[in-house]
Structure formats: structure tokens, C-alpha cells
């Protein structure tokens, strides 16, 4: 395993890959989830990602499942002290806010942030999380209210580092400026959807944007900000014939990139998934991939990408395809 520091020199030491636990406890059963977590830890993985709403959309689920399962694993393996634990607030369903999914989320108001961390700590069975993401923008409350509410969690010791997920770059920058101007802890990690293929142009605007050039340029200028990426392997669509490309990536511009990706993988004796992960981790702005796997075999394929180094010519071909 390789390691880096989260959020600059003062942050915790994290593994270069993060294990996502979105389906654990719902579509991935407990025995399989524990086996994947065990293998990740055995390989030196220390960075694990969950949320207070994973995966409420699964049949019969409430959104408690991932955190509860992870809490059971941490206790049974006595792994809390060697695990950098990330969870999120902002997207858990709140029926009091309305029936539409976009309006159904708890949001990022002060009371919601406080209730969110209290619920997560209870489900995880811990008194502190290492990284706490504000997940999804909430423009119904003033940004300074969210910044101050999150900062209080760091100040009272229940959170180590703050992050933002699915935020526009300008909102991220504005939040960081508010925090800096008030002498408060601010965002030091950002999580966006990020993969090798680029989305089609002209997509309707939403708050689940990609990690684009603007965000990566901002991160390059601010080394105290660590980018993490989810959806990196598109649910298997790079390698499985039964998994079509998501609509946002299914466009003529993807044809050349997929061709070069396959060529580079063949040259390296690697899988296309491994090349995607190596491309993310080894770029000018290294990205921590959040692995979405549902078996030990899938995890092992991803872990093998740690040994893959793309040469400058291969990276240039991938970048310019």
C-alpha cells in the first residue's frame, strides 16, 4: 500500500486508495462485506468511506445499514485505532422536508449537521470520525451557517477534518474563504464523481458534478485540499459487457479514450480498471479513488493498480485522446 497525508501536512496519514462501503449491509451481505474490509486492512488499507444515508434507496433499507455494519466490523476487529474513518451529512432523507428526493434530504443547516454527527457516531459506535463530508450543496441555508456548524464539530473534538462532496468549485472556495476569514477549520478534502471518461457536453445542471479541470486546478493551487473520487470504475462498465456505459459517458468522444485505454492496458499487461486507477492516482493532482467493490476478487484487482506506473508517453496519450 502507498500512503499520503489528507488535507496537507497537518492531516491524518491515509492509504492511497479508499474503500467505499455504500452497498455494505444492503446489496452486499455482512459476511462478504467483512471479507472485503478484512482484505483491505490486510493489504495496508486504512481509509474507509461511508455515509449516514447508505443505501436508503435499496429495497427495505433505511440508510442506517452501511454505518451500522462498519461499526460492527470496527468493534469485532478492534480496528478503530488504525482506520481513518470518513462519513457524510446532508443527504439523509428527512420526510419533514417534502416528498421530492431533492427536497427530501436533511440538508446542511446547523441543527441538521449536529443531528447528523450524533446519529453517525451512535451507529458507528465511536466518539469521533476522522473526516466528515458536507454531502451535496444545500443552498436553502446560508453558507456561513454550514461552515460554522461544521467547524464546531472539529472544535468539540467529534470530527478531525472537514470535507465537501458534490460541491461546485466556487462554493467550495467560498466556504474555505469564510472559514479562513473567521479563523475556523475549513474544508480540506473534496469528493466528486471522477473517472477517466469525460461526461457529454450539455448535460442538465445538477449538484452531483464531475471533478473537472476547474476543481483540479484549484486543488493544484491549494495543497491543503485533497481530492477524492467516487464512481471511478463506473460500476464495472469499463470491463463488463453486461454493464453498458452510463448515459452521461455514452457519446462519440468516449470512443477514442476507450481505444487508447485498452491499448495502454495491453502494453502494461494490466486491466483497463487498473489503468484507470493508476491514471487517477498518478496525475499532476493525485486523486484518492474511492473503490466501489462487492467482492474480494474485485478488490484485489484494484489493489494491483498500486504497482502500475504509467510512463509519460502513456499518460500523454491517455490525456489527449
XYZ file of C-alpha atoms in Angstrom:
321
model
C 0.000 0.000 0.000
C 1.082 3.574 -0.612
C 0.213 6.416 1.742
C -0.255 10.169 1.713
C -1.379 12.911 4.057
C -5.001 14.054 3.973
C -5.542 17.790 3.747
C -1.948 18.952 3.898
C 0.819 18.476 6.432
C -1.460 18.535 9.462
C -3.965 15.891 8.360
C -4.059 12.162 9.095
C -1.979 9.658 7.130
C -4.236 7.772 4.713
C -3.863 4.916 2.278
C -3.664 5.993 -1.367
C -6.899 4.098 -2.009
C -10.091 4.481 -0.010
C -12.584 1.655 0.412
C -16.164 2.739 -0.204
C -18.858 0.899 1.733
C -22.024 2.185 0.045
C -23.608 -1.262 -0.610
C -22.387 -2.943 2.571
C -25.296 -4.191 4.644
C -27.824 -3.845 1.818
C -26.932 -5.339 -1.584
C -23.661 -6.783 -0.225
C -24.241 -9.091 2.745
C -22.377 -8.878 6.031
C -20.106 -11.880 5.501
C -18.911 -10.568 2.132
C -18.592 -7.016 3.466
C -16.440 -8.199 6.372
C -14.266 -10.249 3.999
C -13.663 -7.203 1.786
C -12.896 -4.980 4.785
C -10.533 -7.618 6.179
C -8.672 -7.933 2.878
C -8.366 -4.151 2.536
C -6.912 -3.887 6.043
C -4.591 -6.845 5.394
C -3.250 -5.033 2.303
C -2.488 -1.950 4.413
C -5.636 -0.022 3.573
C -6.563 2.432 6.287
C -9.032 4.867 4.664
C -12.712 3.791 4.693
C -15.690 5.819 3.435
C -19.362 5.593 4.418
C -22.326 7.966 4.838
C -25.336 8.415 7.082
C -27.726 7.532 4.242
C -26.133 4.478 2.534
C -28.097 2.923 0.921
C -31.595 4.161 1.771
C -32.828 3.552 -1.790
C -32.235 -0.204 -1.608
C -35.460 -2.201 -1.064
C -36.299 -2.312 2.631
C -33.358 -0.122 3.636
C -33.369 2.911 5.954
C -29.932 4.422 5.285
C -28.509 3.154 8.583
C -27.086 -0.039 7.119
C -23.578 0.917 5.965
C -22.630 2.796 9.136
C -24.062 0.074 11.370
C -22.170 -2.667 9.547
C -18.935 -0.688 9.574
C -19.357 -0.096 13.297
C -19.725 -3.831 13.874
C -16.595 -4.525 11.849
C -14.560 -1.866 13.685
C -15.529 -3.350 17.028
C -15.101 -7.004 16.091
C -11.651 -6.376 14.580
C -10.649 -3.727 17.126
C -9.742 -1.649 14.088
C -10.842 1.840 15.114
C -7.340 2.959 16.050
C -5.860 2.010 12.667
C -8.758 3.121 10.463
C -9.220 6.626 9.053
C -12.992 6.845 9.044
C -14.969 9.151 6.733
C -18.713 9.676 6.789
C -21.128 12.289 5.487
C -24.080 14.505 6.327
C -26.609 16.287 4.156
C -28.345 13.672 2.008
C -30.186 11.529 4.544
C -33.952 11.501 3.868
C -35.993 13.794 6.064
C -39.736 13.328 5.407
C -40.456 16.644 7.102
C -38.774 18.438 4.194
C -41.093 17.107 1.487
C -41.667 14.149 -0.789
C -39.378 15.057 -3.720
C -35.968 13.425 -3.409
C -34.085 16.708 -3.898
C -36.146 18.305 -1.137
C -36.189 15.178 0.981
C -32.612 15.495 2.241
C -31.753 16.642 5.737
C -29.628 19.458 4.307
C -26.745 21.361 5.869
C -28.409 23.681 8.347
C -26.900 23.914 11.808
C -29.384 21.593 13.566
C -29.136 19.019 10.743
C -25.333 18.981 10.940
C -25.422 18.437 14.702
C -28.097 15.741 14.480
C -26.191 14.121 11.627
C -22.952 13.642 13.524
C -24.771 12.419 16.617
C -26.562 9.762 14.574
C -23.395 8.695 12.771
C -21.380 8.389 15.981
C -24.138 6.274 17.512
C -24.367 3.929 14.525
C -20.595 3.649 14.138
C -20.107 3.085 17.851
C -17.379 5.704 18.167
C -16.957 9.143 19.698
C -15.100 10.666 16.726
C -14.803 10.452 12.942
C -11.617 11.421 11.139
C -13.226 13.042 8.083
C -16.725 14.485 7.856
C -18.115 15.488 4.467
C -20.835 18.009 3.789
C -22.537 15.849 1.171
C -24.492 17.740 -1.503
C -24.798 21.503 -1.516
C -27.693 22.979 0.424
C -28.462 26.425 -0.948
C -31.539 26.738 1.249
C -29.344 27.787 4.189
C -26.625 30.462 4.320
C -23.198 29.045 3.581
C -21.748 30.635 6.693
C -24.260 28.696 8.836
C -22.977 25.427 7.397
C -19.332 26.484 7.768
C -19.810 27.445 11.415
C -21.812 24.321 12.278
C -19.165 22.035 10.796
C -16.328 23.965 12.438
C -17.932 23.483 15.845
C -17.696 19.713 15.373
C -13.929 20.000 14.907
C -13.652 22.345 17.842
C -15.535 19.986 20.167
C -13.438 17.004 19.070
C -16.096 14.869 17.387
C -14.578 15.437 13.906
C -10.943 15.551 12.846
C -11.028 17.009 9.314
C -13.784 18.522 7.163
C -14.608 17.756 3.552
C -17.135 18.740 0.891
C -18.810 16.347 -1.512
C -20.690 17.204 -4.711
C -19.963 20.916 -4.407
C -19.287 23.369 -7.190
C -15.699 24.639 -7.090
C -16.799 28.215 -6.445
C -18.933 27.114 -3.492
C -16.033 25.097 -2.101
C -13.705 28.077 -2.474
C -16.209 30.466 -0.919
C -16.742 28.171 2.068
C -12.990 27.903 2.599
C -12.649 31.685 2.458
C -15.429 32.141 5.021
C -13.728 29.677 7.357
C -10.297 31.248 6.910
C -11.666 34.739 7.463
C -13.209 33.685 10.775
C -10.296 31.588 11.948
C -12.347 28.399 11.708
C -11.482 24.912 10.431
C -12.486 24.649 6.779
C -12.779 22.036 4.053
C -9.555 20.111 3.459
C -10.928 17.330 1.280
C -13.325 17.304 -1.658
C -15.132 14.274 -3.092
C -16.574 14.376 -6.597
C -17.548 11.839 -9.217
C -14.351 11.240 -11.199
C -13.287 8.727 -13.816
C -11.197 8.584 -16.971
C -14.078 9.173 -19.384
C -15.494 12.673 -19.543
C -19.222 13.427 -19.492
C -21.069 14.543 -22.579
C -21.388 18.273 -23.124
C -24.692 19.989 -22.478
C -25.876 17.782 -19.643
C -28.546 19.378 -17.444
C -27.003 21.092 -14.485
C -27.131 19.192 -11.209
C -25.300 19.312 -7.902
C -23.533 15.988 -8.479
C -20.934 17.397 -10.836
C -17.705 15.857 -12.076
C -14.199 16.611 -10.889
C -13.447 18.956 -13.778
C -10.409 20.999 -14.811
C -11.526 23.914 -12.648
C -11.608 21.788 -9.492
C -8.287 20.090 -10.224
C -6.690 23.460 -10.992
C -8.000 24.796 -7.673
C -6.654 21.745 -5.838
C -3.257 22.142 -7.523
C -3.060 25.692 -6.178
C -4.134 24.625 -2.676
C -2.047 21.665 -1.440
C -4.029 21.623 1.813
C -7.002 20.232 -0.174
C -7.120 16.514 -1.032
C -9.370 15.378 -3.918
C -11.107 12.017 -3.628
C -13.140 10.463 -6.428
C -16.160 8.153 -6.479
C -17.662 6.286 -9.418
C -14.144 5.738 -10.735
C -14.867 2.381 -12.405
C -18.465 3.175 -13.423
C -19.901 0.110 -11.723
C -17.902 -2.254 -13.929
C -18.777 -0.609 -17.249
C -15.126 -0.425 -18.367
C -14.687 -4.187 -18.282
C -18.071 -5.942 -18.318
C -20.108 -6.462 -21.478
C -23.286 -6.671 -19.409
C -22.722 -3.184 -17.984
C -23.352 -0.513 -20.631
C -21.712 2.867 -20.283
C -23.735 5.267 -18.154
C -25.632 7.667 -20.391
C -23.518 10.637 -19.350
C -20.402 8.920 -20.776
C -22.004 7.214 -23.776
C -21.130 9.652 -26.547
C -18.743 9.764 -29.550
C -15.974 11.438 -27.559
C -15.591 8.328 -25.402
C -14.683 6.091 -28.359
C -11.115 7.355 -28.730
C -10.484 7.384 -24.994
C -11.676 3.784 -24.626
C -9.467 2.700 -27.527
C -6.348 4.286 -26.018
C -7.256 2.940 -22.582
C -7.361 -0.596 -23.992
C -4.068 -0.069 -25.839
C -2.267 1.141 -22.711
C -3.705 -1.698 -20.642
C -2.377 -4.226 -23.175
C 1.057 -2.585 -23.172
C 1.200 -2.734 -19.374
C -0.195 -6.228 -19.026
C -2.894 -4.704 -16.838
C -6.665 -4.488 -16.844
C -8.426 -1.353 -18.018
C -9.702 -0.835 -14.463
C -6.148 -0.848 -13.159
C -5.071 1.704 -15.760
C -7.956 3.997 -14.781
C -6.957 3.816 -11.109
C -3.263 4.368 -11.877
C -4.182 7.350 -14.078
C -6.158 8.897 -11.200
C -3.550 8.298 -8.502
C -0.536 9.295 -10.595
C -1.740 12.521 -12.175
C -0.366 16.029 -11.627
C -3.053 16.369 -8.964
C -3.233 12.905 -7.377
C -6.782 11.753 -6.649
C -7.662 9.194 -3.969
C -10.049 6.723 -5.640
C -12.977 5.554 -3.512
C -13.235 1.900 -4.507
C -16.747 0.604 -5.098
C -16.299 -3.161 -4.925
C -18.576 -6.012 -3.891
C -16.131 -8.926 -3.660
C -12.596 -9.708 -2.553
C -11.668 -10.559 -6.151
C -12.729 -7.102 -7.336
C -10.763 -5.504 -4.514
C -7.643 -7.499 -5.365
C -7.829 -6.300 -8.968
C -7.960 -2.710 -7.736
C -5.117 -3.179 -5.262
C -2.860 -4.419 -8.057
C -3.095 -0.938 -9.618
C -0.830 0.323 -6.832
C 2.105 -1.360 -8.582
C 1.290 0.116 -12.002
C 3.247 3.144 -13.205
C 2.249 4.843 -16.436
C 5.157 6.341 -18.321
C 4.937 9.970 -19.530
C 4.107 8.947 -23.093
C 1.284 6.656 -21.996
C -0.137 9.342 -19.729
C 0.030 11.922 -22.512
C -1.789 9.563 -24.871
C -4.492 8.960 -22.286
C -4.830 12.668 -21.513
C -5.106 13.814 -25.101
C -7.312 11.059 -26.547
